[in-house]
Short mmCIF file of C-alpha atoms and ligand atoms in Angstrom, two decimals:
data_model
loop_
_atom_site.label_atom_id
_atom_site.label_comp_id
_atom_site.label_asym_id
_atom_site.label_seq_id
_atom_site.Cartn_x
_atom_site.Cartn_y
_atom_site.Cartn_z
CA UNK A 9 0.00 0.00 0.00
CA UNK A 10 1.20 3.52 -0.83
CA UNK A 11 2.95 5.06 2.17
CA UNK A 12 3.27 8.52 0.62
CA UNK A 13 0.55 10.99 1.49
CA UNK A 14 -0.44 14.57 0.75
CA UNK A 15 -2.82 16.53 2.93
CA UNK A 16 -2.39 14.22 5.95
CA UNK A 17 -2.88 17.17 8.31
CA UNK A 18 -6.28 17.87 6.74
CA UNK A 19 -7.62 14.40 7.63
CA UNK A 20 -9.72 14.03 10.78
CA UNK A 21 -8.11 12.29 13.75
CA UNK A 22 -10.08 9.13 13.01
CA UNK A 23 -9.00 9.22 9.34
CA UNK A 24 -5.37 9.71 10.31
CA UNK A 25 -5.50 6.68 12.60
CA UNK A 26 -7.13 4.57 9.90
CA UNK A 27 -4.53 5.69 7.35
CA UNK A 28 -1.74 4.61 9.74
CA UNK A 29 -3.57 1.40 10.68
CA UNK A 30 -4.04 0.32 7.06
CA UNK A 31 -0.36 0.68 6.35
CA UNK A 32 1.52 -0.17 9.52
CA UNK A 33 -0.46 -2.29 12.00
CA UNK A 34 -0.38 -6.07 11.90
CA UNK A 35 -3.42 -6.16 14.17
CA UNK A 36 -5.24 -2.90 13.33
CA UNK A 37 -8.22 -3.46 15.64
CA UNK A 38 -6.05 -4.00 18.71
CA UNK A 39 -3.57 -1.19 17.88
CA UNK A 40 -6.34 1.31 17.22
CA UNK A 41 -7.96 0.42 20.51
CA UNK A 42 -4.61 1.01 22.32
CA UNK A 43 -4.26 4.41 20.67
CA UNK A 44 -7.79 5.32 21.76
CA UNK A 45 -7.27 3.96 25.26
CA UNK A 46 -4.85 6.85 25.77
CA UNK A 47 -7.37 9.50 24.68
CA UNK A 48 -8.69 11.54 27.55
CA UNK A 49 -12.37 11.06 28.33
CA UNK A 50 -12.63 14.79 29.02
CA UNK A 51 -13.10 16.08 25.47
CA UNK A 52 -11.92 19.62 26.11
CA UNK A 53 -8.75 18.35 27.80
CA UNK A 54 -8.14 16.05 24.84
CA UNK A 55 -8.66 18.94 22.44
CA UNK A 56 -6.10 20.99 24.35
CA UNK A 57 -3.54 18.21 23.91
CA UNK A 58 -4.50 17.66 20.28
CA UNK A 59 -3.76 21.29 19.56
CA UNK A 60 -0.26 21.36 21.09
CA UNK A 61 1.13 19.84 17.89
CA UNK A 62 -0.01 18.89 14.41
CA UNK A 63 -1.33 15.42 13.51
CA UNK A 64 -2.00 14.27 17.09
CA UNK A 65 -3.43 10.75 17.14
CA UNK A 66 -3.10 9.97 20.85
CA UNK A 67 -1.31 11.00 24.04
CA UNK A 68 2.06 9.65 25.09
CA UNK A 69 2.22 9.20 28.86
CA UNK A 70 5.33 9.52 30.99
CA UNK A 71 5.31 8.89 34.73
CA UNK A 72 5.01 12.09 36.77
CA UNK A 73 6.79 11.52 40.09
CA UNK A 74 7.97 13.49 43.11
CA UNK A 75 11.43 13.64 44.67
CA UNK A 76 10.84 15.11 48.14
CA UNK A 77 13.24 16.56 50.72
CA UNK A 78 15.22 18.91 48.51
CA UNK A 79 16.65 21.48 50.91
CA UNK A 80 17.79 24.36 48.71
CA UNK A 81 19.10 27.57 50.29
CA UNK A 82 17.22 26.71 53.48
CA UNK A 83 13.84 25.97 51.85
CA UNK A 84 12.35 22.53 51.37
CA UNK A 85 11.07 21.56 47.92
CA UNK A 86 9.27 18.50 46.63
CA UNK A 87 10.49 18.27 43.07
CA UNK A 88 8.14 17.07 40.30
CA UNK A 89 9.85 14.91 37.68
CA UNK A 90 8.54 13.50 34.39
CA UNK A 91 10.73 10.57 33.36
CA UNK A 92 10.51 6.95 32.30
CA UNK A 93 13.84 5.63 33.68
CA UNK A 94 13.13 3.40 36.68
CA UNK A 95 15.77 4.52 39.14
CA UNK A 96 15.94 8.28 38.57
CA UNK A 97 13.30 9.58 41.02
CA UNK A 98 14.44 7.11 43.68
CA UNK A 99 18.05 8.24 43.26
CA UNK A 100 17.14 11.94 43.40
CA UNK A 101 15.06 11.41 46.53
CA UNK A 102 17.82 9.44 48.23
CA UNK A 103 20.40 12.05 47.38
CA UNK A 104 18.14 14.93 48.47
CA UNK A 105 17.58 13.30 51.85
CA UNK A 106 21.30 12.59 52.25
CA UNK A 107 22.19 16.25 51.63
CA UNK A 108 19.25 17.68 53.60
CA UNK A 109 20.88 16.10 56.64
CA UNK A 110 24.16 17.83 55.74
CA UNK A 111 23.04 21.43 55.15
CA UNK A 112 21.30 20.97 51.79
CA UNK A 113 22.07 22.53 48.43
CA UNK A 114 23.47 26.05 48.06
CA UNK A 115 22.58 27.59 44.74
CA UNK A 116 23.40 30.94 43.15
CA UNK A 117 22.38 32.62 39.93
CA UNK A 118 25.53 33.74 38.09
CA UNK A 119 23.75 35.40 35.17
CA UNK A 120 20.45 35.50 33.25
CA UNK A 121 21.48 36.90 29.88
CA UNK A 122 19.96 35.35 26.74
CA UNK A 123 21.33 35.68 23.23
CA UNK A 124 19.95 36.07 19.72
CA UNK A 125 21.55 36.74 16.36
CA UNK A 126 20.72 38.12 12.95
CA UNK A 127 23.02 36.38 10.47
CA UNK A 128 23.61 38.36 7.29
CA UNK A 129 25.83 38.88 4.28
CA UNK A 130 27.31 42.27 3.40
CA UNK A 131 29.50 42.90 0.35
CA UNK A 132 31.71 45.89 1.05
CA UNK A 133 34.15 47.56 3.40
CA UNK A 134 33.69 46.46 6.99
CA UNK A 135 34.61 49.93 8.35
CA UNK A 136 31.67 51.39 6.44
CA UNK A 137 29.34 48.75 7.90
CA UNK A 138 30.67 49.50 11.40
CA UNK A 139 29.98 53.24 10.91
CA UNK A 140 26.51 52.47 9.55
CA UNK A 141 25.82 50.21 12.54
CA UNK A 142 26.88 52.74 15.18
CA UNK A 143 24.76 55.46 13.51
CA UNK A 144 21.75 53.13 13.12
CA UNK A 145 21.97 51.38 16.51
CA UNK A 146 19.33 53.59 18.24
CA UNK A 147 16.87 52.66 15.46
CA UNK A 148 17.14 48.97 16.36
CA UNK A 149 15.91 49.87 19.84
CA UNK A 150 13.23 52.38 18.80
CA UNK A 151 11.78 50.14 16.07
CA UNK A 152 11.24 47.33 18.59
CA UNK A 153 9.55 49.52 21.23
CA UNK A 154 6.10 48.01 20.70
CA UNK A 155 7.62 44.54 21.23
CA UNK A 156 9.73 45.44 24.26
CA UNK A 157 7.19 47.63 26.13
CA UNK A 158 5.66 44.84 28.21
CA UNK A 159 8.97 43.10 28.83
CA UNK A 160 10.46 46.40 30.03
CA UNK A 161 7.59 46.78 32.51
CA UNK A 162 8.67 43.42 33.97
CA UNK A 163 12.27 44.64 34.19
CA UNK A 164 13.53 42.94 31.04
CA UNK A 165 14.22 43.90 27.45
CA UNK A 166 17.09 44.22 25.01
CA UNK A 167 20.40 44.62 26.85
CA UNK A 168 22.72 45.35 23.95
CA UNK A 169 23.24 44.83 20.23
CA UNK A 170 26.70 44.36 18.74
CA UNK A 171 27.92 44.04 15.20
CA UNK A 172 30.24 41.05 14.75
CA UNK A 173 32.54 40.62 11.81
CA UNK A 174 32.82 36.91 11.00
CA UNK A 175 34.40 37.31 7.56
CA UNK A 176 37.66 35.66 8.69
CA UNK A 177 35.66 32.42 9.08
CA UNK A 178 33.07 32.83 6.31
CA UNK A 179 33.15 35.23 3.38
CA UNK A 180 30.91 38.32 3.75
CA UNK A 181 29.35 36.95 6.95
CA UNK A 182 28.38 39.36 9.74
CA UNK A 183 26.03 39.19 12.70
CA UNK A 184 23.94 41.40 14.86
CA UNK A 185 24.63 39.74 18.19
CA UNK A 186 22.00 40.83 20.71
CA UNK A 187 21.65 40.13 24.41
CA UNK A 188 18.34 40.06 26.30
CA UNK A 189 16.87 39.86 29.77
CA UNK A 190 13.58 37.97 29.65
CA UNK A 191 12.78 37.73 33.40
CA UNK A 192 10.34 34.86 34.13
CA UNK A 193 9.75 33.86 30.53
CA UNK A 194 12.11 31.65 28.58
CA UNK A 195 11.83 34.42 26.02
CA UNK A 196 12.13 32.53 22.74
CA UNK A 197 9.16 34.29 21.11
CA UNK A 198 10.15 37.69 22.46
CA UNK A 199 13.76 37.30 21.30
CA UNK A 200 12.83 35.97 17.85
CA UNK A 201 10.30 38.78 17.30
CA UNK A 202 12.91 41.40 18.25
CA UNK A 203 15.48 39.77 15.96
CA UNK A 204 13.11 39.70 13.00
CA UNK A 205 12.45 43.40 13.55
CA UNK A 206 16.23 44.07 13.76
CA UNK A 207 16.62 42.27 10.42
CA UNK A 208 13.91 44.41 8.86
CA UNK A 209 15.47 47.61 10.22
CA UNK A 210 18.90 46.48 9.03
CA UNK A 211 17.73 45.96 5.46
CA UNK A 212 15.59 49.12 5.31
CA UNK A 213 18.19 51.41 6.84
CA UNK A 214 20.96 50.03 4.63
CA UNK A 215 18.90 50.88 1.55
CA UNK A 216 18.53 54.46 2.77
CA UNK A 217 22.19 54.88 3.77
CA UNK A 218 23.84 57.36 1.44
CA UNK A 219 27.41 56.29 2.19
CA UNK A 220 26.79 52.77 0.89
CA UNK A 221 27.30 51.77 -2.73
CA UNK A 222 24.48 49.84 -4.40
CA UNK A 223 26.28 46.56 -3.57
CA UNK A 224 26.72 47.56 0.06
CA UNK A 225 23.07 48.56 0.36
CA UNK A 226 22.02 45.07 -0.72
CA UNK A 227 22.32 43.26 2.62
CA UNK A 228 21.14 39.64 2.55
CA UNK A 229 19.61 38.49 5.82
CA UNK A 230 20.15 34.75 6.06
CA UNK A 231 18.23 34.16 9.30
CA UNK A 232 17.23 35.67 12.62
CA UNK A 233 17.07 33.31 15.59
CA UNK A 234 17.84 33.06 19.28
CA UNK A 235 20.82 30.99 20.38
CA UNK A 236 20.32 28.04 22.71
CA UNK A 237 23.93 28.50 23.79
CA UNK A 238 23.54 30.71 26.87
CA UNK A 239 26.93 30.77 28.62
CA UNK A 240 25.89 33.88 30.60
CA UNK A 241 22.58 32.47 31.82
CA UNK A 242 24.17 30.25 34.43
CA UNK A 243 23.33 28.78 37.81
CA UNK A 244 25.70 27.24 40.33
CA UNK A 245 24.69 24.43 42.69
CA UNK A 246 26.87 23.09 45.46
CA UNK A 247 26.82 20.66 48.35
CA UNK A 248 29.50 20.37 51.00
CA UNK A 249 30.17 18.84 54.39
CA UNK A 250 33.01 17.64 56.57
CA UNK A 251 34.57 14.52 55.07
CA UNK A 252 33.71 12.48 58.19
CA UNK A 253 30.05 13.55 57.88
CA UNK A 254 29.76 11.66 54.60
CA UNK A 255 29.50 8.44 56.63
CA UNK A 256 26.30 6.40 56.26
CA UNK A 257 25.21 2.80 55.56
CA UNK A 258 27.06 2.40 52.27
CA UNK A 259 29.88 4.78 53.20
CA UNK A 260 31.73 3.11 56.05
CA UNK A 261 35.01 4.86 55.33
CA UNK A 262 34.11 8.44 54.37
CA UNK A 263 37.62 9.58 53.42
CA UNK A 264 38.17 6.64 51.13
CA UNK A 265 34.70 7.28 49.63
CA UNK A 266 35.38 11.00 49.11
CA UNK A 267 38.73 10.33 47.45
CA UNK A 268 37.31 7.70 45.13
CA UNK A 269 34.37 9.98 44.33
CA UNK A 270 36.70 12.88 43.47
CA UNK A 271 38.76 10.55 41.30
CA UNK A 272 35.58 9.56 39.44
CA UNK A 273 34.82 13.25 38.81
CA UNK A 274 38.41 13.90 37.66
CA UNK A 275 38.12 11.04 35.17
CA UNK A 276 34.98 12.69 33.73
CA UNK A 277 36.90 15.99 33.57
CA UNK A 278 39.57 14.60 31.28
CA UNK A 279 37.93 11.65 29.50
CA UNK A 280 35.13 12.54 27.05
CA UNK A 281 33.74 8.97 26.84
CA UNK A 282 33.16 9.04 30.59
CA UNK A 283 32.16 12.74 30.61
CA UNK A 284 29.22 12.09 28.28
CA UNK A 285 27.79 9.38 30.56
CA UNK A 286 28.61 11.38 33.69
CA UNK A 287 26.72 14.38 32.26
CA UNK A 288 23.92 12.10 31.07
CA UNK A 289 23.38 11.24 34.73
CA UNK A 290 23.10 14.97 35.50
CA UNK A 291 20.62 15.35 32.62
CA UNK A 292 18.48 12.53 34.11
CA UNK A 293 17.60 14.98 36.87
CA UNK A 294 17.59 18.15 34.79
CA UNK A 295 15.43 16.92 31.90
CA UNK A 296 12.85 15.38 34.22
CA UNK A 297 12.19 18.69 36.03
CA UNK A 298 12.48 20.73 32.84
CA UNK A 299 9.87 18.48 31.20
CA UNK A 300 7.53 18.45 34.22
CA UNK A 301 7.60 22.25 34.35
CA UNK A 302 6.78 22.58 30.64
CA UNK A 303 10.17 23.87 29.56
CA UNK A 304 12.05 23.11 26.37
CA UNK A 305 14.33 20.19 27.25
CA UNK A 306 15.89 20.10 23.77
CA UNK A 307 17.05 23.69 24.17
CA UNK A 308 18.38 22.92 27.63
CA UNK A 309 20.19 19.77 26.42
CA UNK A 310 21.77 21.55 23.43
CA UNK A 311 22.90 24.49 25.57
CA UNK A 312 24.31 22.39 28.38
CA UNK A 313 26.31 20.06 26.14
CA UNK A 314 27.73 23.01 24.22
CA UNK A 315 28.74 24.49 27.57
CA UNK A 316 30.36 21.19 28.55
CA UNK A 317 32.61 21.53 25.48
CA UNK A 318 33.30 25.24 25.74
CA UNK A 319 37.01 24.72 26.44
CA UNK A 320 37.49 22.66 23.30
CA UNK A 321 36.99 19.16 24.70
CA UNK A 322 33.80 17.68 26.09
CA UNK A 323 34.18 17.56 29.85
CA UNK A 324 32.39 16.99 33.15
CA UNK A 325 29.88 19.64 34.19
CA UNK A 326 30.47 18.90 37.86
CA UNK A 327 33.59 19.13 40.00
CA UNK A 328 34.61 17.93 43.46
CA UNK A 329 37.38 18.54 45.97
CA UNK A 330 38.48 18.15 49.56
CA UNK A 331 39.87 21.32 51.12
CA UNK A 332 40.53 21.77 54.84
CA UNK A 333 38.74 18.48 55.45
CA UNK A 334 35.61 19.74 53.73
CA UNK A 335 34.25 17.70 50.83
CA UNK A 336 32.53 19.86 48.23
CA UNK A 337 30.79 18.93 45.02
CA UNK A 338 29.44 21.54 42.62
CA UNK A 339 28.53 22.44 39.09
CA UNK A 340 27.73 25.48 37.01
CA UNK A 341 25.29 25.02 34.16
CA UNK A 342 23.53 27.26 31.66
CA UNK A 343 19.74 27.06 31.89
CA UNK A 344 17.26 29.17 29.92
CA UNK A 345 13.95 28.47 31.64
CA UNK A 346 10.56 30.09 31.98
CA UNK A 347 7.80 29.94 34.56
CA UNK A 348 5.36 32.10 32.61
CA UNK A 349 4.19 31.83 29.02
CA UNK A 350 4.41 28.85 26.68
CA UNK A 351 3.23 25.52 28.04
CA UNK A 352 3.41 26.81 31.64
CA UNK A 353 -0.03 28.38 31.41
CA UNK A 354 -1.55 25.74 29.09
CA UNK A 355 -0.70 22.24 30.27
CA UNK A 356 -2.72 21.35 33.40
CA UNK A 357 0.03 19.09 34.79
CA UNK A 358 2.67 21.77 34.23
CA UNK A 359 0.54 24.16 36.29
CA UNK A 360 0.36 21.50 39.03
CA UNK A 361 4.13 20.98 38.88
CA UNK A 362 4.72 24.73 39.28
CA UNK A 363 2.27 24.85 42.16
CA UNK A 364 4.14 22.02 43.89
CA UNK A 365 7.27 24.14 43.50
CA UNK A 366 5.39 27.07 45.08
CA UNK A 367 5.13 29.02 41.82
CA UNK A 368 8.83 29.75 41.40
CA UNK A 369 10.36 32.59 39.42
CA UNK A 370 12.53 31.52 36.48
CA UNK A 371 15.61 32.12 38.64
CA UNK A 372 14.22 29.92 41.43
CA UNK A 373 13.41 27.21 38.90
CA UNK A 374 16.98 27.40 37.55
CA UNK A 375 18.22 26.71 41.08
CA UNK A 376 15.82 23.82 41.70
CA UNK A 377 16.71 22.22 38.36
CA UNK A 378 20.45 22.59 39.01
CA UNK A 379 20.13 21.09 42.49
CA UNK A 380 18.22 18.12 41.04
CA UNK A 381 20.91 17.59 38.41
CA UNK A 382 23.65 17.67 41.03
CA UNK A 383 21.67 15.33 43.31
CA UNK A 384 21.31 12.87 40.45
CA UNK A 385 25.02 13.05 39.66
CA UNK A 386 25.87 12.48 43.33
CA UNK A 387 23.56 9.46 43.48
CA UNK A 388 25.07 7.94 40.34
CA UNK A 389 28.68 8.47 41.44
CA UNK A 390 27.95 7.19 44.93
CA UNK A 391 26.52 3.96 43.50
CA UNK A 392 29.24 3.63 40.86
CA UNK A 393 32.07 4.03 43.37
CA UNK A 394 30.49 1.83 46.07
CA UNK A 395 27.91 -0.87 45.32
CA UNK A 396 27.97 -0.53 41.53
CA UNK A 397 25.07 0.86 39.52
CA UNK A 398 23.26 -2.37 38.78
CA UNK A 399 22.22 -3.01 42.36
CA UNK A 400 19.81 -0.05 42.56
CA UNK A 401 19.04 -0.07 38.85
CA UNK A 402 17.95 -3.70 38.74
CA UNK A 403 15.90 -3.39 41.96
CA UNK A 404 13.84 -0.75 40.17
CA UNK A 405 13.92 -2.64 36.88
CA UNK A 406 12.28 -5.68 38.51
CA UNK A 407 8.96 -3.80 38.24
CA UNK A 408 9.38 -3.45 34.48
CA UNK A 409 10.06 -7.18 34.12
CA UNK A 410 7.08 -8.04 36.34
CA UNK A 411 4.86 -5.80 34.25
CA UNK A 412 6.17 -7.35 31.07
CA UNK A 413 5.07 -10.75 32.46
CA UNK A 414 1.81 -9.29 33.83
CA UNK A 415 2.71 -10.82 37.18
CA UNK A 416 0.00 -10.99 39.84
CA UNK A 417 0.41 -9.72 43.42
CA UNK A 418 1.55 -13.09 44.82
CA UNK A 419 4.14 -13.52 42.07
CA UNK A 420 5.36 -9.94 42.60
CA UNK A 421 5.84 -10.47 46.34
CA UNK A 422 7.62 -13.80 45.81
CA UNK A 423 9.95 -12.35 43.19
CA UNK A 424 10.80 -9.32 45.30
CA UNK A 425 11.45 -11.44 48.39
CA UNK A 426 13.64 -13.88 46.48
CA UNK A 427 15.77 -11.11 44.97
CA UNK A 428 16.32 -9.37 48.31
CA UNK A 429 19.38 -11.62 48.61
CA UNK A 430 20.00 -12.91 45.10
CA UNK A 431 21.78 -11.10 42.30
CA UNK A 432 19.26 -9.43 40.02
CA UNK A 433 19.71 -9.89 36.29
CA UNK A 434 17.02 -9.77 33.63
CA UNK A 435 17.59 -13.47 32.86
CA UNK A 436 17.52 -14.50 36.52
CA UNK A 437 14.20 -12.70 37.14
CA UNK A 438 12.65 -14.17 33.99
CA UNK A 439 13.86 -17.65 34.92
CA UNK A 440 12.47 -17.29 38.45
CA UNK A 441 9.03 -16.15 37.19
CA UNK A 442 8.92 -19.03 34.73
CA UNK A 443 9.86 -21.47 37.52
CA UNK A 444 7.10 -20.04 39.73
CA UNK A 445 4.58 -20.51 36.96
CA UNK A 446 5.55 -24.09 36.30
C1 MEV B 19 22.12 6.14 33.85
O1 MEV B 19 20.91 6.66 33.35
C2 MEV B 19 23.04 7.25 34.28
C3 MEV B 19 24.43 6.82 34.75
O2 MEV B 19 25.05 6.04 33.73
C4 MEV B 19 25.21 8.06 35.04
C5 MEV B 19 26.67 7.82 35.32
O3 MEV B 19 27.25 6.83 34.84
O4 MEV B 19 27.24 8.70 36.01
C6 MEV B 19 24.33 5.93 35.96
#
């Protein structure tokens, strides 16, 4: 059957499902009923979700969990997390509790500046473009007044616009490099609207500029778009305590633990293969909160990984040391987040997540997200350098295997009891269930 289609978006939801079913499902009746099982019975709620994107045929659920006991700058938070990986919420909760008993997380905002660029081509003398830019600069601000008025009332707006000459790297290529303060909104729409107006002003004013030749007047705007690399929109999160205070059930010798832990961080600082996995552990925490609070996790991921490579090699985002018998573990990460606008006022669960976080400002959310990332990293490194990761991972994974086998309550209890003191592997659990059933 033909798998090419035109006008798919114009089909009704039912027609879209049937089109897919005819071409891709081996058991169309059953697959269609699964798709529909995930529709919300509340029609208006379903319509809201349908309209978030184009061609919606169903909803895709992720667990929405809570990691309690996050003590951040003296305040307790219960952190909402949307994530599918079994052990993440458990690890964050464990880590939060561990650090709450040792003073909690200290977080600081190091900057909130966002960036956007107009990329354009100019054929002429760069000095003439520089003169044109400095004479025209006020126009870039005045022509965007209608866009910036509301943002200025909230204390934000355009911070600065610079002309950058990039011709050494690419022929005729220049940029308007603008910086913004967007307060509690992530600011993507605001920034992109301002940039598109800058581009318009740039083209119009160049045409009117008497000192330009005809070639110089003919500026080609390639694109106007915000940058997801935000190295000056950064938050720092830190935990610290006396080395001896690290002691607990799995940390019998705190100094040995701290030294091994620091060594693990140092490996991630110099070894990109390890750094990627190390940072992935941090992102387990970060993405889950970013997603639950309706923020753009792709933007956050792109920005953070670019930041992790800013010195030329991909490296660990977190660092650790012992100084004067104090163990400290910290990281600085760029985070462009919003707590107003976008999905934050549309998605009912996002509103709930923000309410659980006591309606934070964007800066507060940056701090909560960073603390969760650091907690996750601590949990992963603690397991890796002590019991090994599989112990906790497989305990949580047992549930997935039990669900896969549709185990009943008695089977679940028997399996869990048996694996309290047997090594958990996928094969061993499967074998045990099969033995129970025979
Ligand atoms: C798994 O999702 C994350 C870890 O691999 C992170 C790490 O290795 O640090 C456990």
